[in-house]
Coordinates of C-alpha atoms and ligand atoms in Angstrom, one line a residue:
X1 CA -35.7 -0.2 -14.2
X2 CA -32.4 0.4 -12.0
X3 CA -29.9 3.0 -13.3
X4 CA -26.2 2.0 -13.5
X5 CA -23.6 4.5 -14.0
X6 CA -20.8 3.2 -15.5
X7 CA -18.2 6.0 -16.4
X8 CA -19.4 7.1 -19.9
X9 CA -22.6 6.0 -19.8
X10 CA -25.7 5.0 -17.7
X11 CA -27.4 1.5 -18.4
X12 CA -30.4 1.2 -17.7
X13 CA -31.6 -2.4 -16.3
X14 CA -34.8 -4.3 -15.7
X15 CA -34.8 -5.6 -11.9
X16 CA -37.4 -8.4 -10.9
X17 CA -37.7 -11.7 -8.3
X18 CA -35.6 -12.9 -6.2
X19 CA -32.7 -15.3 -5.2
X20 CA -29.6 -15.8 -7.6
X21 CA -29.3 -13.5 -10.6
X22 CA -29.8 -14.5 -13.8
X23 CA -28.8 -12.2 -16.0
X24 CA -29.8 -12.1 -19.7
X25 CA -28.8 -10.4 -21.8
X26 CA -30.6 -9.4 -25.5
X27 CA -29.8 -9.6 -29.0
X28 CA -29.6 -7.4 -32.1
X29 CA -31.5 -4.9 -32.6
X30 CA -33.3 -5.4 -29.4
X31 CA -34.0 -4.5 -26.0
X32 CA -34.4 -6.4 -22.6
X33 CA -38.0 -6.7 -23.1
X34 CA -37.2 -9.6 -25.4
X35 CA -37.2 -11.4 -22.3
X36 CA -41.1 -10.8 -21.4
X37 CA -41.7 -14.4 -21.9
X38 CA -39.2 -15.1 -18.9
X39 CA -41.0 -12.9 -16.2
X40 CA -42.4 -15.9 -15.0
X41 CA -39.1 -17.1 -13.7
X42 CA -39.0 -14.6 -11.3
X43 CA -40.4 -17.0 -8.6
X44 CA -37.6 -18.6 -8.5
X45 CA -34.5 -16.1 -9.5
X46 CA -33.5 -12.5 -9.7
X47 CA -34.0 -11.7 -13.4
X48 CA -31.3 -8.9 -14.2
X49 CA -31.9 -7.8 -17.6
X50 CA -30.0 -4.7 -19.0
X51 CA -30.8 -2.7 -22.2
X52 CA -27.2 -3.0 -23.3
X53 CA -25.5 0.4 -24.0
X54 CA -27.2 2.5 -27.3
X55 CA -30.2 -0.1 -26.9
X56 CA -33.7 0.8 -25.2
X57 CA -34.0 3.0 -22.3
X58 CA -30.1 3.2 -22.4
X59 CA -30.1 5.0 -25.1
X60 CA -26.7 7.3 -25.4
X61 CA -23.3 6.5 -26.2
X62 CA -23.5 3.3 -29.0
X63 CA -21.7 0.4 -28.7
X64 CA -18.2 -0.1 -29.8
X65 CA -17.4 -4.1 -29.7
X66 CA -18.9 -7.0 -27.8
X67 CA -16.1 -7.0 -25.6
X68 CA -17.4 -3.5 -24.2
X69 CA -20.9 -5.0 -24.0
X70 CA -19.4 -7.6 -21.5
X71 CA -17.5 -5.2 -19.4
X72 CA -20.9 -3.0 -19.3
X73 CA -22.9 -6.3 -18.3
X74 CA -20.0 -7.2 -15.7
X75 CA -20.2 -3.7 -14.1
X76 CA -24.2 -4.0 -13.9
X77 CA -24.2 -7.5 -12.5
X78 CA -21.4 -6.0 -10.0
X79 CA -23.1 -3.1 -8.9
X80 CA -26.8 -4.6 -8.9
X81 CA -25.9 -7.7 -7.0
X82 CA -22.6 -7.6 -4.9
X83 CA -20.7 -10.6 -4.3
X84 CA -23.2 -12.7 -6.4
X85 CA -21.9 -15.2 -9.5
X86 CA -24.7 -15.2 -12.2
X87 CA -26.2 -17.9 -14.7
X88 CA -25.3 -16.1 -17.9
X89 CA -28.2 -16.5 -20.2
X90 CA -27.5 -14.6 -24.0
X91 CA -29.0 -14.9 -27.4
X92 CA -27.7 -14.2 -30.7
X93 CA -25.6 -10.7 -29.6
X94 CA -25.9 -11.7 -25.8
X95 CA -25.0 -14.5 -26.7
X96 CA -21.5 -13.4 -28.3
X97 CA -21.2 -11.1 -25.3
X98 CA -22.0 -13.4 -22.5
X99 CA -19.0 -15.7 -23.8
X100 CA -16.7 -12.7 -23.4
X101 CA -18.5 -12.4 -19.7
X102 CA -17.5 -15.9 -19.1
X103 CA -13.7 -15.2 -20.3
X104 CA -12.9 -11.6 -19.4
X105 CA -14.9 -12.1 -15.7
X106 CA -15.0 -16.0 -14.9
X107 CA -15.4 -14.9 -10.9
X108 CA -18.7 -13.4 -11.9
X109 CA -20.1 -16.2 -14.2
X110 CA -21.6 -19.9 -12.6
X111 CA -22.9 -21.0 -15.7
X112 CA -23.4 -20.2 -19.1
X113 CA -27.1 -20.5 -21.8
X114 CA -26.0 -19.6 -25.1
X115 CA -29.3 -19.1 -27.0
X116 CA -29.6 -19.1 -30.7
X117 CA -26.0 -17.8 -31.2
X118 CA -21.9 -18.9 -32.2
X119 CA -18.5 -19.2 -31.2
X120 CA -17.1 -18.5 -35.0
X121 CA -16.7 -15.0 -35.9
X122 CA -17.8 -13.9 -39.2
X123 CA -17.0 -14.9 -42.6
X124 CA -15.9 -12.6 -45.2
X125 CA -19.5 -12.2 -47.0
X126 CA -21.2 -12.0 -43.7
X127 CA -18.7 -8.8 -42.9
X128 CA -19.3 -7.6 -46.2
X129 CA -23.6 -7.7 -45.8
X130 CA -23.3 -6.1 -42.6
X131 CA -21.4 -3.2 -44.1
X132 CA -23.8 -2.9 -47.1
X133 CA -27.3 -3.6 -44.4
X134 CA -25.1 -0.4 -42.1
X135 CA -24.9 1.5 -45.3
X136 CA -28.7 1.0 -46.2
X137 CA -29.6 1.7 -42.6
X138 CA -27.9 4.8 -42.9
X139 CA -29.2 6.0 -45.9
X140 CA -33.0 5.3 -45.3
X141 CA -33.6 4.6 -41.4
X142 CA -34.7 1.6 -39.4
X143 CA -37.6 0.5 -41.4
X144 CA -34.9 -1.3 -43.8
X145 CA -33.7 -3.6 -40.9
X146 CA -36.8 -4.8 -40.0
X147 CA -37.6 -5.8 -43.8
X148 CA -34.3 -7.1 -43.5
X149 CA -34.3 -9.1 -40.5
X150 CA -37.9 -9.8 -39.7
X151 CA -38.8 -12.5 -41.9
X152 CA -35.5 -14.5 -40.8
X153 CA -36.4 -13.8 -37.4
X154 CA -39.1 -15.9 -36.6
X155 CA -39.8 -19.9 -37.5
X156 CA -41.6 -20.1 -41.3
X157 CA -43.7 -23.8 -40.6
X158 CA -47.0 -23.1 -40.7
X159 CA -47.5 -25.1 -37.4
X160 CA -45.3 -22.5 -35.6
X161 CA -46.9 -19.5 -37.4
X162 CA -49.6 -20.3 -35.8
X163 CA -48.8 -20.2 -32.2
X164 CA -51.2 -18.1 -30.2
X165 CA -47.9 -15.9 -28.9
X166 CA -47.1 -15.3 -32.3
X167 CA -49.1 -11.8 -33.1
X168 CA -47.9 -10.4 -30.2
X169 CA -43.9 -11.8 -30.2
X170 CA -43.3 -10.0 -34.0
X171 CA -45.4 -6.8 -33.1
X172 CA -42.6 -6.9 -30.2
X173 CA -39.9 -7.3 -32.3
X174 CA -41.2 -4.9 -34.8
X175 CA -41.2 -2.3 -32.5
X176 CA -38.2 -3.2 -30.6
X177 CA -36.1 -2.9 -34.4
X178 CA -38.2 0.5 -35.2
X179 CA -37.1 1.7 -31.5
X180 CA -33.6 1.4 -32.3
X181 CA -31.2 4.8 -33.3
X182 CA -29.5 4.6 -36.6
X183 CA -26.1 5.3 -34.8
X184 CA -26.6 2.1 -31.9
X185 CA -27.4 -0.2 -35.5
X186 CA -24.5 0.9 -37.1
X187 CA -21.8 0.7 -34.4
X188 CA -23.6 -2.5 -33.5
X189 CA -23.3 -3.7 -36.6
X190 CA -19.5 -3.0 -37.1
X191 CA -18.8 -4.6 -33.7
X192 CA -20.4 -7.6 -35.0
X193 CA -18.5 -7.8 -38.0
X194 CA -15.4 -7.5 -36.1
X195 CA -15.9 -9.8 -32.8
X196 CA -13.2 -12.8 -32.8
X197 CA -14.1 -16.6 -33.0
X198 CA -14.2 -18.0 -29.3
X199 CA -13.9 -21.9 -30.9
X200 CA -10.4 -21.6 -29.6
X201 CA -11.1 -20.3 -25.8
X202 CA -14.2 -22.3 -25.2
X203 CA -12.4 -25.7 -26.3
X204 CA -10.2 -25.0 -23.2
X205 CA -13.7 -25.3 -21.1
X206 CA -15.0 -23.0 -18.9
X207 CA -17.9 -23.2 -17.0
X208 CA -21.3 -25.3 -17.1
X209 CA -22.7 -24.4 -20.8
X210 CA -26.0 -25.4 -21.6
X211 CA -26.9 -24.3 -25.7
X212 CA -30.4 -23.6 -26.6
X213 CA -31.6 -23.3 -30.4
X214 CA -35.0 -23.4 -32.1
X215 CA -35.6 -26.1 -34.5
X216 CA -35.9 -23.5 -37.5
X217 CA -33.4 -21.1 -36.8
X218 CA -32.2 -20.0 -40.0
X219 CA -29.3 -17.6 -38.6
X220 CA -27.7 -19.8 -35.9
X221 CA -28.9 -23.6 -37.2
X222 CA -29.1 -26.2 -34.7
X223 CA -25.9 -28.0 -36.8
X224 CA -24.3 -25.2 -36.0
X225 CA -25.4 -24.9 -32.6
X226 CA -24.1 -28.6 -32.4
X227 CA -21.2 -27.8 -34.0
X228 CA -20.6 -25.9 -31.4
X229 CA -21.7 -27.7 -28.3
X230 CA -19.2 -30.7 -29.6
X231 CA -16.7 -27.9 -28.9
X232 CA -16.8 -27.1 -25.7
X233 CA -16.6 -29.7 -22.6
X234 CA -19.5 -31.3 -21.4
X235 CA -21.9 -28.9 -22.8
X236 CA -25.7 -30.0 -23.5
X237 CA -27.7 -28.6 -27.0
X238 CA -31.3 -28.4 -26.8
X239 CA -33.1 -27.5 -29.9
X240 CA -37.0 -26.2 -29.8
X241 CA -39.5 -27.6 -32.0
X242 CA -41.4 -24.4 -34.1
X243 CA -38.7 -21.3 -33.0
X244 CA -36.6 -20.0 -35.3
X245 CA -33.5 -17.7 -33.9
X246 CA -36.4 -16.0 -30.9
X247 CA -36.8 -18.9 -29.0
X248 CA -37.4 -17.3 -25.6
X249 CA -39.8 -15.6 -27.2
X250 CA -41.4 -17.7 -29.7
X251 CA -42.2 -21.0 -26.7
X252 CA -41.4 -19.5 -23.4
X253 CA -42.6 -22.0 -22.0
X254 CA -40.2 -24.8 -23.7
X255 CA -37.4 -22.4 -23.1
X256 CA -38.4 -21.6 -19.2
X257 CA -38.6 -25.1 -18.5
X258 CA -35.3 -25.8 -20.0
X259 CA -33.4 -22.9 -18.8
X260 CA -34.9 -24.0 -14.8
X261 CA -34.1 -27.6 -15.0
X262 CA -30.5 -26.6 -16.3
X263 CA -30.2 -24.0 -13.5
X264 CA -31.7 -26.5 -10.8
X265 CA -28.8 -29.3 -11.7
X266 CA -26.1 -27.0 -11.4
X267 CA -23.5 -27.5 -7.8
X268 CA -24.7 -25.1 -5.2
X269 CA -22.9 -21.8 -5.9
X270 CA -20.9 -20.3 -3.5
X271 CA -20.5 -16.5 -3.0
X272 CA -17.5 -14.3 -4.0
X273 CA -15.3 -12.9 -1.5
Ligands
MLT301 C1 -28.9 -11.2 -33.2 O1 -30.0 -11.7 -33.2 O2 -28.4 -10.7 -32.2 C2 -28.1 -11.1 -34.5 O3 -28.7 -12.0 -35.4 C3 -26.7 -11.5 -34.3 C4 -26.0 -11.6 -35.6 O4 -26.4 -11.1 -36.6 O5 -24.9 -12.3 -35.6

C-alpha cells in the first residue's frame, strides 16, 4: 500500500504491475480489495486501487459527496503516477465517482468502465431508504447492512450460486461491510442520496466508455445499464452471464477479459505535459 497525503486526510492505495495505470476504484461499503479478482491484470498494467477516504486502511475523515471522492482519486492518481492519463474502471460508488473523474479532471482520464452502476441520481424513495438503512445503521452497527445488502449483492440463479469463487467472494464482502465504521456508512450514505444525475453531462460525450453489468444485477439492471449506454456516444454495454451487481468479483475472469480487450482497442495514449 502507498500513502497519499492529501490535505485532510491520508489515502491509503494498493500499488501493483506495471505500464499504464488503471485505476479502480470500489463501491459501497467496500474496500479496494474488491478488486482481488483483477490482480492478474497486473502483467499488463499498473493496477492503482485506493481505499477511498473513511474506507479500509484509509480509515479517518468520512466522506462527504462523490464529488470529493473524485478529487481524492484525482490527487492519488496525480501523485502516484505523474504525467500519466488513467483507464477509469468504477463500480456501483466508483462508478458514480469515476464519472465525476471523467468531468471535473478530463486531462487525467483516457477512458472510462463503468461497472454495475448509473448516471441518474436517486429517486425520492431511494433517498428516503437510505436515510431510514443510515438511521438503522446508527442505531445497531454494521451487522444491519450486511443483512441489508448481502443478499442483493450477489447473483440468486442457482447456476451462479454455485461458482467455485463464490464461498470465498461473499466471505469477502462480509467482511469488507463488517470492516466498515458506522460514521464512513453514514456520510457515505448521505453522499449517495445527494449525488446529481450525470444523464445530462455524459450525453455531451466524453471519453471512450465501455459499461459492464452482470446479467442478475438487481441494483443496477442491465436495462438500466442500457439505458444508459444509449446515452452516452459510442459507448459499448456488456452484460455477464451469472453476476449480479459484484461482477469483478463474481467471474473475474469474464470481466478481466473484457476490461483488456476494451483497454487493448483504445488509440495509443499520449502523456500529459
Ligand atoms: C454500491 O455498490 O456502491 C452501492 O450499491 C451504490 C448504491 O447504492 O447506489
Amino acid at each position: 500500500m502507498r500513502d497519499v497525503p492529501l490535505a485532510d486526510t491520508t489515502l491509503r492505495v494498493h500499488d501493483v504491475g506495471g505500464g499504464e495505470p488503471l485505476l479502480l476504484l470500489h463501491g459501497f461499503p467496500l474496500d479496494h480489495r474488491m478488486w482481488s479478482g483483477q490482480e492478474a491484470l497486473a502483467g499488463r498494467h499498473r493496477l492503482l486501487a485506493p481505499d477511498q477516504r473513511g474506507f479500509g486502511r484509509s480509515g479517518g475523515s468520512a466522506p462527504s459527496s462523490v464529488e470529493q471522492l473524485a478529487d481524492d482519486a484525482a490527487a492519488a492518481l496525480t501523485a502516484l503516477a505523474p504525467g500519466a492519463r488513467a483507464v477509469v474502471c468504477g463500480l456501483s460508488l466508483g462508478g458514480y465517482v469515476a464519472q465525476h473523474v471523467a468531468i471535473r479532471h478530463p486531462d487525467l482520464v483516457a477512458a472510462l468502465v463503468l461497472v454495475d452502476t448509473k448516471l441518474e441520481a436517486d429517486t425520492p424513495d431511494a433517498r428516503a431508504a437510505r436515510h431510514d438503512l443510515a438511521a438503522r445503521v446508527q442505531r445497531a452497527g454494521t451487522r444491519v447492512l450486511a443483512e441489508a445488502m448481502l443478499p442483493r449483492l450477489f447473483a440468486a440463479s442457482a447456476v451462479a450460486r454455485d461458482t467455485p469463487q463464490r464461498g470465498a467472494a461473499e466471505a469477502l464482502v462480509r467482511a469488507m461491510i463488517l470492516g466498515t465504521p458506522v460514521a464512513t456508512v453514514t456520510a457515505a450514505l448521505a453522499a449517495l442520496a445527494t449525488r446529481p444525475d450525470m444523464t445530462g453531462a455524459f450525453a455531451a460525450g466524453t471519453v471512450p466508455t465501455l459499461l459492464v453489468c452482470g446479467a442478475e444485477d438487481v441494483i443496477t439492471p442491465p436495462e438500466r445499464m442500457a439505458a444508459d449506454a444509449a446515452v452516452i456516444p459510442g459507448a459499448r454495454l456488456a452484460v455477464v452471464p451469472r453476476c449480479g451487481h459484484m461482477t469483478p468479483l463474481e467471474d473475474p475472469a469474464a470481466f478481466n477479459t473484457l476490461l483488456a480487450e476494451f483497454v487493448d482497442g483504445l488509440p495509443r495514449r499520449e502523456r500529459r505535459a
